Every structure is written in C-alpha cells, then in structure tokens.
C-alpha cells in the first residue's frame, strides 16, 4: 500500500526500551518518517529508536509538550499520533489515513464506537472520560464518543490553527475542543486499546483528571468571554 501524501508518525517516549522495538518493528512501509520525542530516558529507548532510523528530539516537560514539538518537526502532509507502549493497534493506521484521504481534517480513535474497545481502562477512568465527553459535547455542540485517547491523525497544515498549550495528558482533550471551536471536519473511527506490553504508564488518574477538568473549564470560560 502506498499513499500520495507523505505520512509522519509522532511517538513520545520515556523509558520504553522493551515496548518500542515491538512497536517500530510493526510500522508499515507507507509511513515515511517516524519522529521520536524522548523525555531523556534512562534506558536504551533512544538507542533503539536510532536503529530504526527515527528522527529523535528531546523534551522532558510532558506528553503534550512532546507531541507539540514532534508535530512541529514533521515534514509529512499527514501526521499520526500514537503511544510507544504497544497499546495502539498498528493495523488501524490505515483507518486514520483513509479518513484524511476522504477529506477530513482530524481523525480520532474512539474506544466507544462499535468495533472499538479497551483492555486498559479502570472503572474510574471510564466514568471520568464519559463525564468529560458529556460536558464537551454539551458546551461545544459535538457528538464525541471518546475524549482522552491518544491515537489520532490530522492534516499537518491545520495544526497551527489549534494553538495548543497543554503540556501534559490533557493534550488530547484540548485538541478535541479546539478542533470543534475551529469547525474542522472531524471523524471518529473505532479503535481497540490494548494493555501496555511492558512496564507501567505515566498517567496518574486523579492528578491528570484534574488537569483535564481545568482544560475543559478554561475553554468553556474562553468561549463565554468571546461571546
């Protein structure tokens, strides 16, 4: 399979030496460049990325900051965001690209559409995500089914319109809200979230839930102020 557009993949990493080679080994040939933004890993993550000819940058502020930096370095027409922990199914990449090929600006994976699912979400996180979805849909006139999921693709030329500010795990929520505010053409596609293969993730439910809540509140207040 080959696409007419150049496709970039952005993966933030932090101590993922066991997971990253499994992920990179599965990346299909139609991905033109892989951008790794590493948080100064103390293991062999960077050395592994070099073996797979990834372009490597460094940022230790947080996931959001790393993703923003990675996208800024991309040379592709299409950009795909994914995690390094093996939780995203590589075979779904084509779904995201096909959505962009159909003319959508943003294609967002959803664990709650038919055909999607998750093996890595606690009941508390599920409840929090559902509550966030209800609030965002209510205030921004959307019909999202998922909000806090990092498997996404978009046209590179629209990224700067979002003016993203989130430094941490609230980045997905900020993207969803600002894409809605910018009236971009958005498509959700079903995605299944696997459990990470090795190690423990950096997400802290309560702390990051508060940050996501703060991001939503800030965008609501901004919307009201402008109106």
PDB file of C-alpha atoms in Angstrom:
ATOM      1  CA  UNK A   1       0.000   0.000   0.000  1.00  0.00           C
ATOM      2  CA  UNK A   2       1.251   3.471  -0.873  1.00  0.00           C
ATOM      3  CA  UNK A   3      -0.345   6.870  -0.447  1.00  0.00           C
ATOM      4  CA  UNK A   4       0.208  10.006  -2.476  1.00  0.00           C
ATOM      5  CA  UNK A   5       0.699  12.055   0.683  1.00  0.00           C
ATOM      6  CA  UNK A   6       3.775  11.952   2.893  1.00  0.00           C
ATOM      7  CA  UNK A   7       2.905  10.463   6.277  1.00  0.00           C
ATOM      8  CA  UNK A   8       4.648  11.249   9.571  1.00  0.00           C
ATOM      9  CA  UNK A   9       4.291   9.315  12.820  1.00  0.00           C
ATOM     10  CA  UNK A  10       4.915  11.064  16.155  1.00  0.00           C
ATOM     11  CA  UNK A  11       5.654   8.939  19.230  1.00  0.00           C
ATOM     12  CA  UNK A  12       6.561  10.420  22.644  1.00  0.00           C
ATOM     13  CA  UNK A  13       8.758   8.095  24.712  1.00  0.00           C
ATOM     14  CA  UNK A  14      10.041   7.733  28.246  1.00  0.00           C
ATOM     15  CA  UNK A  15      11.864   4.547  29.272  1.00  0.00           C
ATOM     16  CA  UNK A  16      10.160   2.318  26.700  1.00  0.00           C
ATOM     17  CA  UNK A  17      13.110   0.113  25.690  1.00  0.00           C
ATOM     18  CA  UNK A  18      11.004  -3.064  25.902  1.00  0.00           C
ATOM     19  CA  UNK A  19       7.900  -1.781  24.115  1.00  0.00           C
ATOM     20  CA  UNK A  20       9.397   0.492  21.468  1.00  0.00           C
ATOM     21  CA  UNK A  21      11.159  -2.150  19.334  1.00  0.00           C
ATOM     22  CA  UNK A  22       7.942  -4.177  19.145  1.00  0.00           C
ATOM     23  CA  UNK A  23       6.021  -1.092  18.009  1.00  0.00           C
ATOM     24  CA  UNK A  24       8.628   0.050  15.482  1.00  0.00           C
ATOM     25  CA  UNK A  25       9.019  -3.433  14.019  1.00  0.00           C
ATOM     26  CA  UNK A  26       5.317  -3.397  13.096  1.00  0.00           C
ATOM     27  CA  UNK A  27       5.256   0.033  11.430  1.00  0.00           C
ATOM     28  CA  UNK A  28       4.218  -0.417   7.747  1.00  0.00           C
ATOM     29  CA  UNK A  29       6.328   0.789   4.839  1.00  0.00           C
ATOM     30  CA  UNK A  30       3.876   3.531   3.867  1.00  0.00           C
ATOM     31  CA  UNK A  31       4.904   5.556   6.931  1.00  0.00           C
ATOM     32  CA  UNK A  32       7.518   7.957   5.549  1.00  0.00           C
ATOM     33  CA  UNK A  33       9.067   9.253   8.779  1.00  0.00           C
ATOM     34  CA  UNK A  34       8.956   8.436  12.462  1.00  0.00           C
ATOM     35  CA  UNK A  35       9.502  11.235  14.963  1.00  0.00           C
ATOM     36  CA  UNK A  36      10.505  10.178  18.465  1.00  0.00           C
ATOM     37  CA  UNK A  37      10.331  12.836  21.176  1.00  0.00           C
ATOM     38  CA  UNK A  38      12.061  11.394  24.194  1.00  0.00           C
ATOM     39  CA  UNK A  39      11.815  12.604  27.778  1.00  0.00           C
ATOM     40  CA  UNK A  40      15.501  11.873  28.450  1.00  0.00           C
ATOM     41  CA  UNK A  41      15.003   8.151  29.036  1.00  0.00           C
ATOM     42  CA  UNK A  42      17.422   6.443  31.377  1.00  0.00           C
ATOM     43  CA  UNK A  43      17.268   3.137  29.499  1.00  0.00           C
ATOM     44  CA  UNK A  44      18.068   2.225  25.870  1.00  0.00           C
ATOM     45  CA  UNK A  45      14.974   3.816  24.309  1.00  0.00           C
ATOM     46  CA  UNK A  46      16.936   6.340  22.235  1.00  0.00           C
ATOM     47  CA  UNK A  47      19.483   3.778  21.030  1.00  0.00           C
ATOM     48  CA  UNK A  48      16.647   1.558  19.827  1.00  0.00           C
ATOM     49  CA  UNK A  49      14.984   4.476  18.024  1.00  0.00           C
ATOM     50  CA  UNK A  50      18.258   5.225  16.242  1.00  0.00           C
ATOM     51  CA  UNK A  51      18.473   1.635  14.970  1.00  0.00           C
ATOM     52  CA  UNK A  52      15.099   2.136  13.251  1.00  0.00           C
ATOM     53  CA  UNK A  53      16.207   5.419  11.637  1.00  0.00           C
ATOM     54  CA  UNK A  54      13.794   7.538  13.640  1.00  0.00           C
ATOM     55  CA  UNK A  55      14.284  11.280  13.874  1.00  0.00           C
ATOM     56  CA  UNK A  56      14.910  11.982  17.560  1.00  0.00           C
ATOM     57  CA  UNK A  57      14.158  15.081  19.612  1.00  0.00           C
ATOM     58  CA  UNK A  58      14.076  15.674  23.352  1.00  0.00           C
ATOM     59  CA  UNK A  59      11.502  17.171  25.694  1.00  0.00           C
ATOM     60  CA  UNK A  60      11.015  16.366  29.367  1.00  0.00           C
ATOM     61  CA  UNK A  61       8.099  18.685  30.137  1.00  0.00           C
ATOM     62  CA  UNK A  62       5.234  16.282  29.437  1.00  0.00           C
ATOM     63  CA  UNK A  63       3.272  14.353  26.832  1.00  0.00           C
ATOM     64  CA  UNK A  64       1.532  17.397  25.421  1.00  0.00           C
ATOM     65  CA  UNK A  65       4.738  19.373  25.089  1.00  0.00           C
ATOM     66  CA  UNK A  66       6.432  16.392  23.423  1.00  0.00           C
ATOM     67  CA  UNK A  67       3.633  15.928  20.907  1.00  0.00           C
ATOM     68  CA  UNK A  68       3.594  19.619  20.004  1.00  0.00           C
ATOM     69  CA  UNK A  69       7.356  19.567  19.482  1.00  0.00           C
ATOM     70  CA  UNK A  70       7.116  16.386  17.412  1.00  0.00           C
ATOM     71  CA  UNK A  71       4.450  17.762  15.115  1.00  0.00           C
ATOM     72  CA  UNK A  72       6.423  20.971  14.618  1.00  0.00           C
ATOM     73  CA  UNK A  73       9.314  18.843  13.331  1.00  0.00           C
ATOM     74  CA  UNK A  74       7.202  16.775  10.939  1.00  0.00           C
ATOM     75  CA  UNK A  75       7.637  17.093   7.191  1.00  0.00           C
ATOM     76  CA  UNK A  76       4.613  14.976   6.272  1.00  0.00           C
ATOM     77  CA  UNK A  77       1.272  16.072   4.834  1.00  0.00           C
ATOM     78  CA  UNK A  78      -0.497  13.767   7.279  1.00  0.00           C
ATOM     79  CA  UNK A  79       0.533  13.315  10.921  1.00  0.00           C
ATOM     80  CA  UNK A  80      -0.412  10.411  13.161  1.00  0.00           C
ATOM     81  CA  UNK A  81      -0.040  10.499  16.946  1.00  0.00           C
ATOM     82  CA  UNK A  82       0.420   7.230  18.792  1.00  0.00           C
ATOM     83  CA  UNK A  83       1.858   5.859  22.031  1.00  0.00           C
ATOM     84  CA  UNK A  84       5.032   3.853  22.493  1.00  0.00           C
ATOM     85  CA  UNK A  85       3.568   1.298  24.921  1.00  0.00           C
ATOM     86  CA  UNK A  86       2.065  -1.095  22.319  1.00  0.00           C
ATOM     87  CA  UNK A  87      -1.494  -0.156  23.355  1.00  0.00           C
ATOM     88  CA  UNK A  88      -2.440   1.069  19.859  1.00  0.00           C
ATOM     89  CA  UNK A  89      -3.084  -1.456  17.121  1.00  0.00           C
ATOM     90  CA  UNK A  90      -0.824  -0.854  14.140  1.00  0.00           C
ATOM     91  CA  UNK A  91      -3.359  -2.392  11.761  1.00  0.00           C
ATOM     92  CA  UNK A  92      -5.688   0.531  12.485  1.00  0.00           C
ATOM     93  CA  UNK A  93      -3.312   3.065  10.947  1.00  0.00           C
ATOM     94  CA  UNK A  94      -4.991   2.696   7.580  1.00  0.00           C
ATOM     95  CA  UNK A  95      -8.359   3.700   9.087  1.00  0.00           C
ATOM     96  CA  UNK A  96      -6.938   7.057  10.145  1.00  0.00           C
ATOM     97  CA  UNK A  97      -5.235   7.680   6.816  1.00  0.00           C
ATOM     98  CA  UNK A  98      -8.322   6.736   4.821  1.00  0.00           C
ATOM     99  CA  UNK A  99     -10.317   9.247   6.849  1.00  0.00           C
ATOM    100  CA  UNK A 100      -7.885  12.008   5.886  1.00  0.00           C
ATOM    101  CA  UNK A 101      -7.973  10.833   2.284  1.00  0.00           C
ATOM    102  CA  UNK A 102     -11.761  11.263   2.382  1.00  0.00           C
ATOM    103  CA  UNK A 103     -11.290  14.952   3.188  1.00  0.00           C
ATOM    104  CA  UNK A 104     -11.484  15.077   6.979  1.00  0.00           C
ATOM    105  CA  UNK A 105      -9.116  17.392   8.867  1.00  0.00           C
ATOM    106  CA  UNK A 106      -8.919  15.282  12.011  1.00  0.00           C
ATOM    107  CA  UNK A 107      -9.492  11.557  12.525  1.00  0.00           C
ATOM    108  CA  UNK A 108      -9.783  10.493  16.145  1.00  0.00           C
ATOM    109  CA  UNK A 109      -9.761   6.964  17.507  1.00  0.00           C
ATOM    110  CA  UNK A 110     -12.666   6.035  19.764  1.00  0.00           C
ATOM    111  CA  UNK A 111     -12.808   3.141  22.188  1.00  0.00           C
ATOM    112  CA  UNK A 112     -16.566   3.531  22.493  1.00  0.00           C
ATOM    113  CA  UNK A 113     -17.757   3.204  18.917  1.00  0.00           C
ATOM    114  CA  UNK A 114     -18.942  -0.177  17.690  1.00  0.00           C
ATOM    115  CA  UNK A 115     -15.810  -2.124  16.800  1.00  0.00           C
ATOM    116  CA  UNK A 116     -13.697  -0.313  19.379  1.00  0.00           C
ATOM    117  CA  UNK A 117     -12.940  -1.188  22.977  1.00  0.00           C
ATOM    118  CA  UNK A 118     -10.361  -1.124  25.731  1.00  0.00           C
ATOM    119  CA  UNK A 119      -8.492  -3.626  27.866  1.00  0.00           C
ATOM    120  CA  UNK A 120      -6.721  -0.912  29.836  1.00  0.00           C
ATOM    121  CA  UNK A 121      -9.274   1.374  31.481  1.00  0.00           C
ATOM    122  CA  UNK A 122     -10.317   1.305  35.124  1.00  0.00           C
ATOM    123  CA  UNK A 123     -13.970   1.944  36.041  1.00  0.00           C
ATOM    124  CA  UNK A 124     -12.980   5.342  37.499  1.00  0.00           C
ATOM    125  CA  UNK A 125     -11.196   6.389  34.303  1.00  0.00           C
ATOM    126  CA  UNK A 126     -14.138   5.167  32.237  1.00  0.00           C
ATOM    127  CA  UNK A 127     -16.548   7.225  34.333  1.00  0.00           C
ATOM    128  CA  UNK A 128     -14.318  10.287  34.138  1.00  0.00           C
ATOM    129  CA  UNK A 129     -13.965  10.023  30.368  1.00  0.00           C
ATOM    130  CA  UNK A 130     -17.733   9.686  29.961  1.00  0.00           C
ATOM    131  CA  UNK A 131     -18.345  12.743  32.130  1.00  0.00           C
ATOM    132  CA  UNK A 132     -15.790  14.778  30.172  1.00  0.00           C
ATOM    133  CA  UNK A 133     -17.395  13.705  26.892  1.00  0.00           C
ATOM    134  CA  UNK A 134     -20.854  14.803  28.064  1.00  0.00           C
ATOM    135  CA  UNK A 135     -19.595  18.229  29.153  1.00  0.00           C
ATOM    136  CA  UNK A 136     -17.588  18.890  25.985  1.00  0.00           C
ATOM    137  CA  UNK A 137     -20.427  17.768  23.736  1.00  0.00           C
ATOM    138  CA  UNK A 138     -22.876  19.981  25.621  1.00  0.00           C
ATOM    139  CA  UNK A 139     -20.803  23.164  25.538  1.00  0.00           C
ATOM    140  CA  UNK A 140     -19.202  22.786  22.113  1.00  0.00           C
ATOM    141  CA  UNK A 141     -22.020  21.216  20.117  1.00  0.00           C
ATOM    142  CA  UNK A 142     -20.181  17.998  19.298  1.00  0.00           C
ATOM    143  CA  UNK A 143     -21.077  14.333  19.291  1.00  0.00           C
ATOM    144  CA  UNK A 144     -17.825  12.815  20.522  1.00  0.00           C
ATOM    145  CA  UNK A 145     -17.848   9.323  21.978  1.00  0.00           C
ATOM    146  CA  UNK A 146     -14.293   9.458  23.360  1.00  0.00           C
ATOM    147  CA  UNK A 147     -12.123  12.326  24.538  1.00  0.00           C
ATOM    148  CA  UNK A 148      -8.959  11.186  26.308  1.00  0.00           C
ATOM    149  CA  UNK A 149      -7.484   8.821  23.734  1.00  0.00           C
ATOM    150  CA  UNK A 150      -4.156   9.483  22.030  1.00  0.00           C
ATOM    151  CA  UNK A 151      -4.486   7.622  18.728  1.00  0.00           C
ATOM    152  CA  UNK A 152      -5.219  10.400  16.214  1.00  0.00           C
ATOM    153  CA  UNK A 153      -4.349  11.693  12.760  1.00  0.00           C
ATOM    154  CA  UNK A 154      -4.654  15.073  11.100  1.00  0.00           C
ATOM    155  CA  UNK A 155      -3.554  17.200   8.188  1.00  0.00           C
ATOM    156  CA  UNK A 156      -0.318  18.952   9.091  1.00  0.00           C
ATOM    157  CA  UNK A 157      -1.411  22.255   7.546  1.00  0.00           C
ATOM    158  CA  UNK A 158      -4.237  22.743  10.047  1.00  0.00           C
ATOM    159  CA  UNK A 159      -2.264  22.011  13.195  1.00  0.00           C
ATOM    160  CA  UNK A 160      -1.141  25.594  13.870  1.00  0.00           C
ATOM    161  CA  UNK A 161      -4.767  26.744  13.860  1.00  0.00           C
ATOM    162  CA  UNK A 162      -5.293  24.939  17.169  1.00  0.00           C
ATOM    163  CA  UNK A 163      -2.701  26.961  19.124  1.00  0.00           C
ATOM    164  CA  UNK A 164      -2.249  24.143  21.631  1.00  0.00           C
ATOM    165  CA  UNK A 165      -0.965  24.926  25.131  1.00  0.00           C
ATOM    166  CA  UNK A 166      -1.325  21.723  27.198  1.00  0.00           C
ATOM    167  CA  UNK A 167       1.963  20.319  28.461  1.00  0.00           C
ATOM    168  CA  UNK A 168       0.693  17.009  29.834  1.00  0.00           C
ATOM    169  CA  UNK A 169      -2.016  14.394  29.376  1.00  0.00           C
ATOM    170  CA  UNK A 170      -4.745  17.000  28.809  1.00  0.00           C
ATOM    171  CA  UNK A 171      -3.430  17.440  25.263  1.00  0.00           C
ATOM    172  CA  UNK A 172      -5.990  15.075  23.693  1.00  0.00           C
ATOM    173  CA  UNK A 173      -8.865  16.904  25.344  1.00  0.00           C
ATOM    174  CA  UNK A 174      -7.539  20.292  24.248  1.00  0.00           C
ATOM    175  CA  UNK A 175      -7.165  19.027  20.668  1.00  0.00           C
ATOM    176  CA  UNK A 176     -10.762  17.770  20.633  1.00  0.00           C
ATOM    177  CA  UNK A 177     -12.164  21.036  21.969  1.00  0.00           C
ATOM    178  CA  UNK A 178     -10.123  23.338  19.755  1.00  0.00           C
ATOM    179  CA  UNK A 179     -10.824  21.250  16.664  1.00  0.00           C
ATOM    180  CA  UNK A 180     -14.507  21.763  17.427  1.00  0.00           C
ATOM    181  CA  UNK A 181     -14.053  25.501  18.033  1.00  0.00           C
ATOM    182  CA  UNK A 182     -12.194  25.822  14.721  1.00  0.00           C
ATOM    183  CA  UNK A 183     -15.054  23.978  12.978  1.00  0.00           C
ATOM    184  CA  UNK A 184     -12.713  21.402  11.490  1.00  0.00           C
ATOM    185  CA  UNK A 185     -14.052  18.352   9.705  1.00  0.00           C
ATOM    186  CA  UNK A 186     -13.752  15.609  12.319  1.00  0.00           C
ATOM    187  CA  UNK A 187     -14.229  11.875  12.016  1.00  0.00           C
ATOM    188  CA  UNK A 188     -14.176   9.294  14.797  1.00  0.00           C
ATOM    189  CA  UNK A 189     -13.124   5.745  13.921  1.00  0.00           C
ATOM    190  CA  UNK A 190     -13.357   2.660  16.149  1.00  0.00           C
ATOM    191  CA  UNK A 191     -10.134   1.715  17.913  1.00  0.00           C
ATOM    192  CA  UNK A 192      -9.253  -1.001  20.396  1.00  0.00           C
ATOM    193  CA  UNK A 193      -6.874  -0.068  23.204  1.00  0.00           C
ATOM    194  CA  UNK A 194      -4.660  -2.934  24.337  1.00  0.00           C
ATOM    195  CA  UNK A 195      -2.876  -3.145  27.659  1.00  0.00           C
ATOM    196  CA  UNK A 196       0.683  -1.882  27.509  1.00  0.00           C
ATOM    197  CA  UNK A 197       3.065  -4.733  26.835  1.00  0.00           C
ATOM    198  CA  UNK A 198       5.722  -3.989  29.458  1.00  0.00           C
ATOM    199  CA  UNK A 199       6.165  -1.585  32.328  1.00  0.00           C
ATOM    200  CA  UNK A 200       3.895   0.938  33.963  1.00  0.00           C
ATOM    201  CA  UNK A 201       2.380   4.009  32.339  1.00  0.00           C
ATOM    202  CA  UNK A 202       2.968   7.595  33.447  1.00  0.00           C
ATOM    203  CA  UNK A 203      -0.714   8.589  33.602  1.00  0.00           C
ATOM    204  CA  UNK A 204      -1.886   9.423  37.121  1.00  0.00           C
ATOM    205  CA  UNK A 205      -5.653   9.259  37.157  1.00  0.00           C
ATOM    206  CA  UNK A 206      -6.569  11.784  39.843  1.00  0.00           C
ATOM    207  CA  UNK A 207      -3.868  14.352  39.065  1.00  0.00           C
ATOM    208  CA  UNK A 208      -4.319  14.211  35.313  1.00  0.00           C
ATOM    209  CA  UNK A 209      -8.104  14.114  35.669  1.00  0.00           C
ATOM    210  CA  UNK A 210      -7.912  17.443  37.472  1.00  0.00           C
ATOM    211  CA  UNK A 211      -5.756  18.873  34.703  1.00  0.00           C
ATOM    212  CA  UNK A 212      -8.220  17.694  32.059  1.00  0.00           C
ATOM    213  CA  UNK A 213     -11.056  19.275  34.062  1.00  0.00           C
ATOM    214  CA  UNK A 214      -9.089  22.507  34.212  1.00  0.00           C
ATOM    215  CA  UNK A 215      -8.524  22.460  30.450  1.00  0.00           C
ATOM    216  CA  UNK A 216     -12.233  21.975  29.779  1.00  0.00           C
ATOM    217  CA  UNK A 217     -13.203  24.749  32.201  1.00  0.00           C
ATOM    218  CA  UNK A 218     -10.665  27.137  30.680  1.00  0.00           C
ATOM    219  CA  UNK A 219     -12.005  26.536  27.166  1.00  0.00           C
ATOM    220  CA  UNK A 220     -15.609  26.981  28.330  1.00  0.00           C
ATOM    221  CA  UNK A 221     -14.749  30.288  30.019  1.00  0.00           C
ATOM    222  CA  UNK A 222     -12.873  31.428  26.906  1.00  0.00           C
ATOM    223  CA  UNK A 223     -15.922  30.592  24.805  1.00  0.00           C
ATOM    224  CA  UNK A 224     -18.242  32.551  27.078  1.00  0.00           C
ATOM    225  CA  UNK A 225     -15.864  35.527  27.229  1.00  0.00           C
ATOM    226  CA  UNK A 226     -15.716  35.750  23.442  1.00  0.00           C
ATOM    227  CA  UNK A 227     -19.484  35.514  23.179  1.00  0.00           C
TER     228      UNK A 227
END
